[in-house]
PDB file of C-alpha atoms and ligand atoms in Angstrom:
ATOM      1  CA  MET A 536     -48.940 -61.640  24.813  1.00  0.00           C
ATOM      2  CA  ALA A 537     -45.324 -61.217  23.854  1.00  0.00           C
ATOM      3  CA  ARG A 538     -44.515 -59.550  20.533  1.00  0.00           C
ATOM      4  CA  MET A 539     -41.921 -59.347  17.843  1.00  0.00           C
ATOM      5  CA  PHE A 540     -41.432 -56.657  15.248  1.00  0.00           C
ATOM      6  CA  VAL A 541     -40.694 -58.206  11.892  1.00  0.00           C
ATOM      7  CA  VAL A 542     -39.373 -56.286   8.902  1.00  0.00           C
ATOM      8  CA  ASP A 543     -40.236 -58.090   5.674  1.00  0.00           C
ATOM      9  CA  ARG A 544     -38.173 -58.157   2.480  1.00  0.00           C
ATOM     10  CA  ASP A 545     -40.026 -55.079   1.213  1.00  0.00           C
ATOM     11  CA  GLY A 546     -38.943 -53.116   4.264  1.00  0.00           C
ATOM     12  CA  LYS A 547     -42.405 -53.093   5.853  1.00  0.00           C
ATOM     13  CA  GLU A 548     -42.541 -53.547   9.623  1.00  0.00           C
ATOM     14  CA  HIS A 549     -45.141 -55.841  11.198  1.00  0.00           C
ATOM     15  CA  ASP A 550     -46.170 -56.148  14.848  1.00  0.00           C
ATOM     16  CA  VAL A 551     -46.523 -59.893  15.449  1.00  0.00           C
ATOM     17  CA  GLU A 552     -47.805 -61.825  18.462  1.00  0.00           C
ATOM     18  CA  ALA A 553     -45.168 -64.319  19.543  1.00  0.00           C
ATOM     19  CA  LYS A 554     -45.315 -67.239  21.923  1.00  0.00           C
ATOM     20  CA  PRO A 555     -42.412 -67.678  24.350  1.00  0.00           C
ATOM     21  CA  GLY A 556     -40.971 -71.184  24.213  1.00  0.00           C
ATOM     22  CA  LEU A 557     -40.910 -71.331  20.430  1.00  0.00           C
ATOM     23  CA  LYS A 558     -37.898 -70.807  18.221  1.00  0.00           C
ATOM     24  CA  VAL A 559     -37.950 -67.437  16.471  1.00  0.00           C
ATOM     25  CA  MET A 560     -38.047 -69.406  13.207  1.00  0.00           C
ATOM     26  CA  GLU A 561     -41.251 -71.199  14.262  1.00  0.00           C
ATOM     27  CA  ILE A 562     -42.936 -67.822  14.661  1.00  0.00           C
ATOM     28  CA  LEU A 563     -41.570 -66.422  11.402  1.00  0.00           C
ATOM     29  CA  ARG A 564     -42.427 -69.388   9.202  1.00  0.00           C
ATOM     30  CA  GLU A 565     -46.146 -68.929   9.959  1.00  0.00           C
ATOM     31  CA  LEU A 566     -46.105 -65.500   8.320  1.00  0.00           C
ATOM     32  CA  ASP A 567     -46.769 -64.989   4.593  1.00  0.00           C
ATOM     33  CA  TYR A 568     -43.678 -62.801   4.411  1.00  0.00           C
ATOM     34  CA  GLY A 569     -41.664 -64.942   6.840  1.00  0.00           C
ATOM     35  CA  VAL A 570     -38.945 -67.535   6.376  1.00  0.00           C
ATOM     36  CA  ALA A 571     -39.030 -70.802   4.422  1.00  0.00           C
ATOM     37  CA  ALA A 572     -37.110 -72.800   7.040  1.00  0.00           C
ATOM     38  CA  ILE A 573     -36.705 -75.681   4.619  1.00  0.00           C
ATOM     39  CA  CYS A 574     -34.666 -77.931   6.909  1.00  0.00           C
ATOM     40  CA  GLY A 575     -37.136 -77.503   9.751  1.00  0.00           C
ATOM     41  CA  GLY A 576     -34.606 -76.182  12.220  1.00  0.00           C
ATOM     42  CA  LEU A 577     -31.703 -78.584  11.731  1.00  0.00           C
ATOM     43  CA  CYS A 578     -29.222 -75.779  11.117  1.00  0.00           C
ATOM     44  CA  SER A 579     -28.463 -76.942   7.596  1.00  0.00           C
ATOM     45  CA  CYS A 580     -30.406 -74.785   5.090  1.00  0.00           C
ATOM     46  CA  ALA A 581     -29.951 -71.140   6.202  1.00  0.00           C
ATOM     47  CA  THR A 582     -33.370 -70.222   4.762  1.00  0.00           C
ATOM     48  CA  CYS A 583     -34.283 -68.899   8.216  1.00  0.00           C
ATOM     49  CA  HIS A 584     -31.598 -66.192   8.103  1.00  0.00           C
ATOM     50  CA  VAL A 585     -32.540 -62.934   9.821  1.00  0.00           C
ATOM     51  CA  TYR A 586     -30.850 -59.747  10.936  1.00  0.00           C
ATOM     52  CA  VAL A 587     -31.463 -58.988  14.582  1.00  0.00           C
ATOM     53  CA  ASP A 588     -31.772 -55.298  15.385  1.00  0.00           C
ATOM     54  CA  PRO A 589     -28.404 -54.122  16.759  1.00  0.00           C
ATOM     55  CA  SER A 590     -29.998 -53.010  20.034  1.00  0.00           C
ATOM     56  CA  TRP A 591     -31.137 -56.606  20.621  1.00  0.00           C
ATOM     57  CA  ALA A 592     -28.379 -58.648  19.005  1.00  0.00           C
ATOM     58  CA  GLY A 593     -26.079 -58.431  22.024  1.00  0.00           C
ATOM     59  CA  ARG A 594     -28.775 -59.739  24.357  1.00  0.00           C
ATOM     60  CA  LEU A 595     -29.006 -63.083  22.594  1.00  0.00           C
ATOM     61  CA  PRO A 596     -26.863 -66.070  23.511  1.00  0.00           C
ATOM     62  CA  LYS A 597     -23.926 -66.306  21.130  1.00  0.00           C
ATOM     63  CA  PRO A 598     -24.301 -68.600  18.108  1.00  0.00           C
ATOM     64  CA  GLN A 599     -22.902 -72.121  18.343  1.00  0.00           C
ATOM     65  CA  SER A 600     -20.101 -73.038  15.942  1.00  0.00           C
ATOM     66  CA  ASP A 601     -22.363 -74.908  13.482  1.00  0.00           C
ATOM     67  CA  GLU A 602     -24.675 -71.880  13.169  1.00  0.00           C
ATOM     68  CA  LEU A 603     -21.747 -69.546  12.713  1.00  0.00           C
ATOM     69  CA  GLU A 604     -20.128 -71.719  10.050  1.00  0.00           C
ATOM     70  CA  LEU A 605     -23.327 -71.789   8.014  1.00  0.00           C
ATOM     71  CA  LEU A 606     -23.912 -68.053   8.429  1.00  0.00           C
ATOM     72  CA  LYS A 607     -20.415 -67.198   7.229  1.00  0.00           C
ATOM     73  CA  GLU A 608     -21.058 -68.993   3.949  1.00  0.00           C
ATOM     74  CA  LEU A 609     -23.968 -66.691   3.128  1.00  0.00           C
ATOM     75  CA  PRO A 610     -23.391 -63.820   0.698  1.00  0.00           C
ATOM     76  CA  ASP A 611     -25.570 -61.533   2.828  1.00  0.00           C
ATOM     77  CA  TYR A 612     -23.933 -62.403   6.146  1.00  0.00           C
ATOM     78  CA  LYS A 613     -23.508 -59.486   8.543  1.00  0.00           C
ATOM     79  CA  GLU A 614     -21.173 -60.259  11.396  1.00  0.00           C
ATOM     80  CA  ALA A 615     -22.905 -58.195  14.070  1.00  0.00           C
ATOM     81  CA  THR A 616     -26.537 -59.009  13.374  1.00  0.00           C
ATOM     82  CA  SER A 617     -26.972 -62.188  11.303  1.00  0.00           C
ATOM     83  CA  ARG A 618     -28.606 -65.176  13.016  1.00  0.00           C
ATOM     84  CA  LEU A 619     -30.308 -68.355  11.961  1.00  0.00           C
ATOM     85  CA  SER A 620     -33.706 -67.880  13.555  1.00  0.00           C
ATOM     86  CA  CYS A 621     -34.101 -71.631  14.144  1.00  0.00           C
ATOM     87  CA  GLN A 622     -31.249 -71.422  16.625  1.00  0.00           C
ATOM     88  CA  VAL A 623     -32.746 -68.580  18.666  1.00  0.00           C
ATOM     89  CA  ASP A 624     -35.218 -69.317  21.447  1.00  0.00           C
ATOM     90  CA  PHE A 625     -37.959 -66.751  21.795  1.00  0.00           C
ATOM     91  CA  THR A 626     -38.430 -65.944  25.483  1.00  0.00           C
ATOM     92  CA  GLU A 627     -40.602 -63.490  27.390  1.00  0.00           C
ATOM     93  CA  ALA A 628     -37.475 -61.388  27.908  1.00  0.00           C
ATOM     94  CA  LEU A 629     -37.220 -60.953  24.139  1.00  0.00           C
ATOM     95  CA  SER A 630     -40.690 -59.449  23.797  1.00  0.00           C
ATOM     96  CA  GLY A 631     -40.326 -56.412  21.562  1.00  0.00           C
ATOM     97  CA  ILE A 632     -37.320 -57.755  19.662  1.00  0.00           C
ATOM     98  CA  LYS A 633     -36.991 -56.539  16.091  1.00  0.00           C
ATOM     99  CA  VAL A 634     -35.785 -58.858  13.338  1.00  0.00           C
ATOM    100  CA  GLU A 635     -35.469 -58.324   9.616  1.00  0.00           C
ATOM    101  CA  ILE A 636     -35.921 -61.178   7.171  1.00  0.00           C
ATOM    102  CA  ALA A 637     -32.648 -61.490   5.245  1.00  0.00           C
ATOM    103  CA  PRO A 638     -32.652 -61.616   1.427  1.00  0.00           C
ATOM    104  CA  ASP A 639     -33.332 -64.941  -0.273  1.00  0.00           C
ATOM    105  CA  THR A 640     -30.093 -66.729  -0.993  1.00  0.00           C
TER     106      THR A 640
HETATM  107  S1  LIG B1318     -34.447 -73.696   9.360  1.00  0.00           S
HETATM  108 FE1  LIG B1318     -32.810 -74.498   8.220  1.00  0.00          FE
HETATM  109  S2  LIG B1318     -31.072 -73.564   9.116  1.00  0.00           S
HETATM  110 FE2  LIG B1318     -32.723 -72.764  10.220  1.00  0.00          FE
END
């Protein structure tokens, strides 16, 4: 089984089983400490905001313009590591990726 390491808003790291083929958001929203994902993945709410560990961030496909526009409006946006997790496909190749849940906005 593929895995993700998820750092919650208290700074605690969790080792989570993750199914390839899902969006990262779909994995995170099932967790008590995960994301709200209010818009359900339509790239309009930003409640699925995460920081991808710098060692993994460069391995992801670049964000599309609509994701980037929304991210840049967030007060906690970090240029190098911020992503909307509903726009990131979790694949077998990403097993072991580390993401941190961004602060509530
Ligand atoms: S779930 Fe709303 S922007 Fe990702």
